Short mmCIF file of C-alpha atoms and ligand atoms in Angstrom, two decimals:
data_model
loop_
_atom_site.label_atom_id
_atom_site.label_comp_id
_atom_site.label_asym_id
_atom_site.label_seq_id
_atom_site.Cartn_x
_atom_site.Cartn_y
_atom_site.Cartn_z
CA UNK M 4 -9.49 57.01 17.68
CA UNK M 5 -11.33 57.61 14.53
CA UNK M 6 -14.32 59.03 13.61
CA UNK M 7 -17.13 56.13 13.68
CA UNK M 8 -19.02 56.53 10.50
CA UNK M 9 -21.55 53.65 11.77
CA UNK M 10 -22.97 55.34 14.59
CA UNK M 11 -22.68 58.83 12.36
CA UNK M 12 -24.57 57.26 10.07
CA UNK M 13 -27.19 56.12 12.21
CA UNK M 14 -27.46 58.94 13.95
CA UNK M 15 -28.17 61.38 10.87
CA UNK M 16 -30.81 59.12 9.82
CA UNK M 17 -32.51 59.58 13.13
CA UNK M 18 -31.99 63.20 13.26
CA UNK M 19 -33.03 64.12 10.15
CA UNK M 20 -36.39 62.67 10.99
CA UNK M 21 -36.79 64.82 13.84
CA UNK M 22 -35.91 67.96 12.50
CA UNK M 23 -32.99 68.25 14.20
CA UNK M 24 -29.71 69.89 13.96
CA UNK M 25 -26.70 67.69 14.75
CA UNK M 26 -23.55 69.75 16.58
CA UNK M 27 -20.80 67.38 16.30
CA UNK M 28 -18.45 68.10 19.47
CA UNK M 29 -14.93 67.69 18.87
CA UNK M 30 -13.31 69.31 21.88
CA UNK M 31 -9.74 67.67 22.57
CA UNK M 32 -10.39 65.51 18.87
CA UNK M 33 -7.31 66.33 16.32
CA UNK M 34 -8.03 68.20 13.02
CA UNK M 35 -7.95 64.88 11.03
CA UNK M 36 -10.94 63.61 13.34
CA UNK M 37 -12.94 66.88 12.25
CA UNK M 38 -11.87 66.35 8.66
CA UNK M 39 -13.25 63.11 8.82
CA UNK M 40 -16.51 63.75 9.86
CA UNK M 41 -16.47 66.74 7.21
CA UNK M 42 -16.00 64.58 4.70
CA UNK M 43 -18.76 62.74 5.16
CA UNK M 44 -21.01 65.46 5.04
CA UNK M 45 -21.02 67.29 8.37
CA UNK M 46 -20.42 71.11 8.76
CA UNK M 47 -21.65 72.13 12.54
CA UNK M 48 -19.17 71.54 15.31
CA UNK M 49 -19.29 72.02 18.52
CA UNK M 50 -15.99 72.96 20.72
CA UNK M 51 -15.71 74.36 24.42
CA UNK M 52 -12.32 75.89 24.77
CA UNK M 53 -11.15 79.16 23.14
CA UNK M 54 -7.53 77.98 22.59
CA UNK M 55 -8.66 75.01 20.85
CA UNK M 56 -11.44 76.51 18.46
CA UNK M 57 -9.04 79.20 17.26
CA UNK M 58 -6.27 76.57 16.37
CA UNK M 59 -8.37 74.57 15.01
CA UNK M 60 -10.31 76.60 12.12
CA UNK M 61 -7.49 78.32 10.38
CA UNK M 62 -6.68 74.34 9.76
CA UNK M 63 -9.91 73.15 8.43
CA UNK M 64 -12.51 73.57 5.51
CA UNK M 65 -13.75 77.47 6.08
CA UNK M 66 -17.56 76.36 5.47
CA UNK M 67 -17.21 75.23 8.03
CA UNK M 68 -19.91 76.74 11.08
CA UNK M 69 -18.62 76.46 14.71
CA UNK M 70 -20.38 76.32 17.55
CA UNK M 71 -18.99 77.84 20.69
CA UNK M 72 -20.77 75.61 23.57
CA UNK M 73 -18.39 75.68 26.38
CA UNK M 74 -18.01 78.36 29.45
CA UNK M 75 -16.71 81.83 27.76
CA UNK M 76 -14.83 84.16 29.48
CA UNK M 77 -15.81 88.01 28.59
CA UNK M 78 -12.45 88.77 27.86
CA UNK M 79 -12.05 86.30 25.34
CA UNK M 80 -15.06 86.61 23.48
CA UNK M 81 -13.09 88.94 20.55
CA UNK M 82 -10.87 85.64 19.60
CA UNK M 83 -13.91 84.17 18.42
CA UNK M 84 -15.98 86.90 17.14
CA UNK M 85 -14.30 86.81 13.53
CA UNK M 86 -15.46 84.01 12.91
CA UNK M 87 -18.07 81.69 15.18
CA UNK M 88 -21.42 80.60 14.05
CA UNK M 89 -23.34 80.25 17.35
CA UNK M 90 -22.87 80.94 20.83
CA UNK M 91 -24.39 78.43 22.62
CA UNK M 92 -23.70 79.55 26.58
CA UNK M 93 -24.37 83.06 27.03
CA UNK M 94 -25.04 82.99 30.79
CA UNK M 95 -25.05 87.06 31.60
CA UNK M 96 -26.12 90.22 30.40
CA UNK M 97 -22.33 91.74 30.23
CA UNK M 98 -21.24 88.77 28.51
CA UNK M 99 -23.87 89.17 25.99
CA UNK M 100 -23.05 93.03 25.80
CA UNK M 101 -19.46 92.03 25.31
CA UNK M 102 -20.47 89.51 22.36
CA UNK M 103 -22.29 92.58 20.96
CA UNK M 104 -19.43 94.97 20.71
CA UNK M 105 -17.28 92.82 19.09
CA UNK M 106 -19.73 91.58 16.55
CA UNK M 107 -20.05 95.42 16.20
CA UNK M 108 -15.79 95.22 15.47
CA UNK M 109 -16.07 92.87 13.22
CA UNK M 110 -19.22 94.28 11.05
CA UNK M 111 -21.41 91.31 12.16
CA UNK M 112 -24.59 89.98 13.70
CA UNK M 113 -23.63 86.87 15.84
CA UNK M 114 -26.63 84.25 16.79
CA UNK M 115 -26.65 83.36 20.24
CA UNK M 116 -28.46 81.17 22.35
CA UNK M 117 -29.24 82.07 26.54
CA UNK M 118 -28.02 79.47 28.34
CA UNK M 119 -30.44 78.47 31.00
CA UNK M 120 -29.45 76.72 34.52
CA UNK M 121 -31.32 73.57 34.59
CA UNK M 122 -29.72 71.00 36.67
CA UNK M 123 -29.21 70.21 40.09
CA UNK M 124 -25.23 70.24 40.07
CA UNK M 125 -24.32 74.28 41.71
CA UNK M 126 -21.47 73.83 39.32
CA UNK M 127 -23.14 74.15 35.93
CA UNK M 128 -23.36 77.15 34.49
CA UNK M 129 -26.45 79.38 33.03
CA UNK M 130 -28.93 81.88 34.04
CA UNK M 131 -32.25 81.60 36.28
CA UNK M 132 -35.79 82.21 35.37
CA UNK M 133 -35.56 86.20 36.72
CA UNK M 134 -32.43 87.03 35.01
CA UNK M 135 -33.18 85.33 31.60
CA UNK M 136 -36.40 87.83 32.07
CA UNK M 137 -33.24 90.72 32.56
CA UNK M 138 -31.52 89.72 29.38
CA UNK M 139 -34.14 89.30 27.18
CA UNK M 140 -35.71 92.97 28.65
CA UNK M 141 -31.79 94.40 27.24
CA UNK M 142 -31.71 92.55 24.15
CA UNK M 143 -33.40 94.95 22.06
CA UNK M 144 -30.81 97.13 22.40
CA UNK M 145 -28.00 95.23 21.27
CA UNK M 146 -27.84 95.45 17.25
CA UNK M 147 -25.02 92.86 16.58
CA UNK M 148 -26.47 89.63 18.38
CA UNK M 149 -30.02 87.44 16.94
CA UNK M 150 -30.70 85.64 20.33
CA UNK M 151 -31.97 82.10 18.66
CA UNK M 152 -32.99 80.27 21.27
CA UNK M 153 -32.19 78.37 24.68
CA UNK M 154 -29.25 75.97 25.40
CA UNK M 155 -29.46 73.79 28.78
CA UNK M 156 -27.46 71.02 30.02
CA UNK M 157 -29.37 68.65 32.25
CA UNK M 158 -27.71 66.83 35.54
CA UNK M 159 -25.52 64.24 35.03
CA UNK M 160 -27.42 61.44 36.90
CA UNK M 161 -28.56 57.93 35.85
CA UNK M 162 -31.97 59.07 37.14
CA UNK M 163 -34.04 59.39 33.43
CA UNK M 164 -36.81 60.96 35.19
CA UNK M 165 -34.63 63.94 36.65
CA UNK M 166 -32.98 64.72 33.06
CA UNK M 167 -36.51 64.71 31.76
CA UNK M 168 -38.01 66.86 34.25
CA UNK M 169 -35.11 69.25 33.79
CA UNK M 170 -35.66 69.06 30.09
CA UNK M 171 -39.05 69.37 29.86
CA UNK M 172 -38.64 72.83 32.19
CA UNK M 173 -36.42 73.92 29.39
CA UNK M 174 -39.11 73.43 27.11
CA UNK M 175 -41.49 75.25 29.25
CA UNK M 176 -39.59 78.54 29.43
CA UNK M 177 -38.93 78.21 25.66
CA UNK M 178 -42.64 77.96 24.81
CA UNK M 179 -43.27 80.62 27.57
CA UNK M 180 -41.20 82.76 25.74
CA UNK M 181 -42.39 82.76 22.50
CA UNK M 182 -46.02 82.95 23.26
CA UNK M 183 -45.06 86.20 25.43
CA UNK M 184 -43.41 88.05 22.31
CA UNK M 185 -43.44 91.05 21.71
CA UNK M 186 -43.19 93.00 18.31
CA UNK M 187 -39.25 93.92 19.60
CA UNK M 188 -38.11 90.22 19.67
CA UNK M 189 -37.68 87.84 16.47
CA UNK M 190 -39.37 84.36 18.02
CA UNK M 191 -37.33 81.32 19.02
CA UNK M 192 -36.04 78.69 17.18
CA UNK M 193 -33.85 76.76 18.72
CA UNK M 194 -33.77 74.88 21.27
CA UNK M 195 -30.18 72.97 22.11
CA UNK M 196 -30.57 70.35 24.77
CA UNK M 197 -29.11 66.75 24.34
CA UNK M 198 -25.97 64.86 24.18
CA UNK M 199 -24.26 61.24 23.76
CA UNK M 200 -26.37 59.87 26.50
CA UNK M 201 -29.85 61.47 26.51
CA UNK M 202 -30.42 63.39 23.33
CA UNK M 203 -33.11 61.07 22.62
CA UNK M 204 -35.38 62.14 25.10
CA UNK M 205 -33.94 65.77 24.90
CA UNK M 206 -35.90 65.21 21.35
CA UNK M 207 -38.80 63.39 22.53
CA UNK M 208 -39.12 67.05 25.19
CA UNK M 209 -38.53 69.59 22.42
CA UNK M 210 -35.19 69.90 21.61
CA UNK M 211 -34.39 70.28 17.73
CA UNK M 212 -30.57 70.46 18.29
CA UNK M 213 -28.34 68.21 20.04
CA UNK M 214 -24.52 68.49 20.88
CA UNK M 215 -23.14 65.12 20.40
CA UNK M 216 -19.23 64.11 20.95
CA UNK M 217 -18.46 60.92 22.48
CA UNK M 218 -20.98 58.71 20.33
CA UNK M 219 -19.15 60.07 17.20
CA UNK M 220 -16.01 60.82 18.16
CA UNK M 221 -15.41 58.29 20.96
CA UNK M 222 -14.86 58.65 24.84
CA UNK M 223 -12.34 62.06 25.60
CA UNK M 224 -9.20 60.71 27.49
C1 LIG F 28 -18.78 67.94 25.88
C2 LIG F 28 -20.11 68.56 25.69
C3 LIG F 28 -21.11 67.92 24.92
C4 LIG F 28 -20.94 66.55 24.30
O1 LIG F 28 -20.92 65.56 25.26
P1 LIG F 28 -20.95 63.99 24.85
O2 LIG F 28 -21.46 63.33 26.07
O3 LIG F 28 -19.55 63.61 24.52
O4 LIG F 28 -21.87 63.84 23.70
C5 LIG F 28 -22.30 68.60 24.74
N1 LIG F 28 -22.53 69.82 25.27
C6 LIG F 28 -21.60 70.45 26.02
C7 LIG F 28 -21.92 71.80 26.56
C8 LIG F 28 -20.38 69.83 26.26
O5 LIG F 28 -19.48 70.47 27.02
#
């Protein structure tokens, strides 16, 4: 399946309205799909796995920036240090420690974003309310990460008014957050929430990133 320059199209009309940052997720899409989508202008991607990203962008266009939005194990982290863009799911202090020191390896500063537990499912992952407090109390200390902003993924339900409750929480702790700075902290920027199905109303509660796959890229087998 190809990449569908319609609903691209469409979609970066909409977005650049808003504000907002399109992540294109290609996880388990071939190199040509990503080259495709390059070509007609796009240069964030998203991809979840490790193995993947790390095959993949030796192969393609080095402007490229990648996202890393997926689960990441600590002991993995210094496969992607070299060269990822964002970290979108940092879910613990040690893994954000982790992040740190190899950033440190590799002579960089890597932007991150605290990935907050927002939906109902036990399964998702991401931090709580007390221990984002924990991590952002730490951060200071850390010289080789820029925490951005927030990343949440909301339930996957057809019930709108859960996903917006959950996103509008999001919102909440962002805004919380940067009207509780203090001179240590740089404030917050972004705020990733949204995907195929409900990025519009992830906009429509704050959110001026989105991490879209399927509508570009077409359903994962
Ligand atoms: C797969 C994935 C997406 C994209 O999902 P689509 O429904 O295909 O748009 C976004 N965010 C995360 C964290 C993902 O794992």
């Amino acid at each position: 399946m190809a990449v569908n320059k319609a609903a691209y199209s469409e979609l970066n009309h909409f977005l650049s309205e808003k504000n907002t940052t399109l992540v294109a997720v290609s996880k388990t899409k071939p190199v040509s799909d990503i080259q495709g989508l390059y070509d007609l202008g796009q240069r964030d991607f998203g991809e979840n796995y490790v193995q993947e990203i790390t095959e993949k962008q030796p192969l393609l266009p080095q402007d490229i920036r990648w996202h890393f939005i997926g689960h990441l194990q600590t002991n993995k982290v210094k496969y992607i240090a070299p060269f990822v863009y964002m970290i979108h799911g940092i879910d613990s202090l040690k893994l954000l420690k982790e992040v740190n020191k190899q950033a440190l390896k590799c002579n960089r500063v890597i932007p991150v974003l605290l990935q907050l537990h927002i939906a109902k499912e036990e399964t998702k992952f991401g931090l709580d309310e007390n221990e984002l407090n924990e991590v952002l109390h730490h951060a200071g200390e850390l010289k080789n990460i820029v925490i951005k902003g927030l990343m949440g993924m909301a339930s996957f339900t057809s019930d709108e008014a859960e996903v917006r409750t959950e996103f509008k929480y999001l919102n909440s702790i962002y805004n919380k957050i940067n009207a509780h700075l203090t001179t240590h902290y740089l404030p917050l920027t972004t705020l990733s929430m949204g995907m195929s199905g409900d990025y519009k109303m992830a906009i429509e509660e704050g959110s001026n990133m989105v991490r879209i796959g399927s509508l570009l890229f077409g359903a994962r087998s």
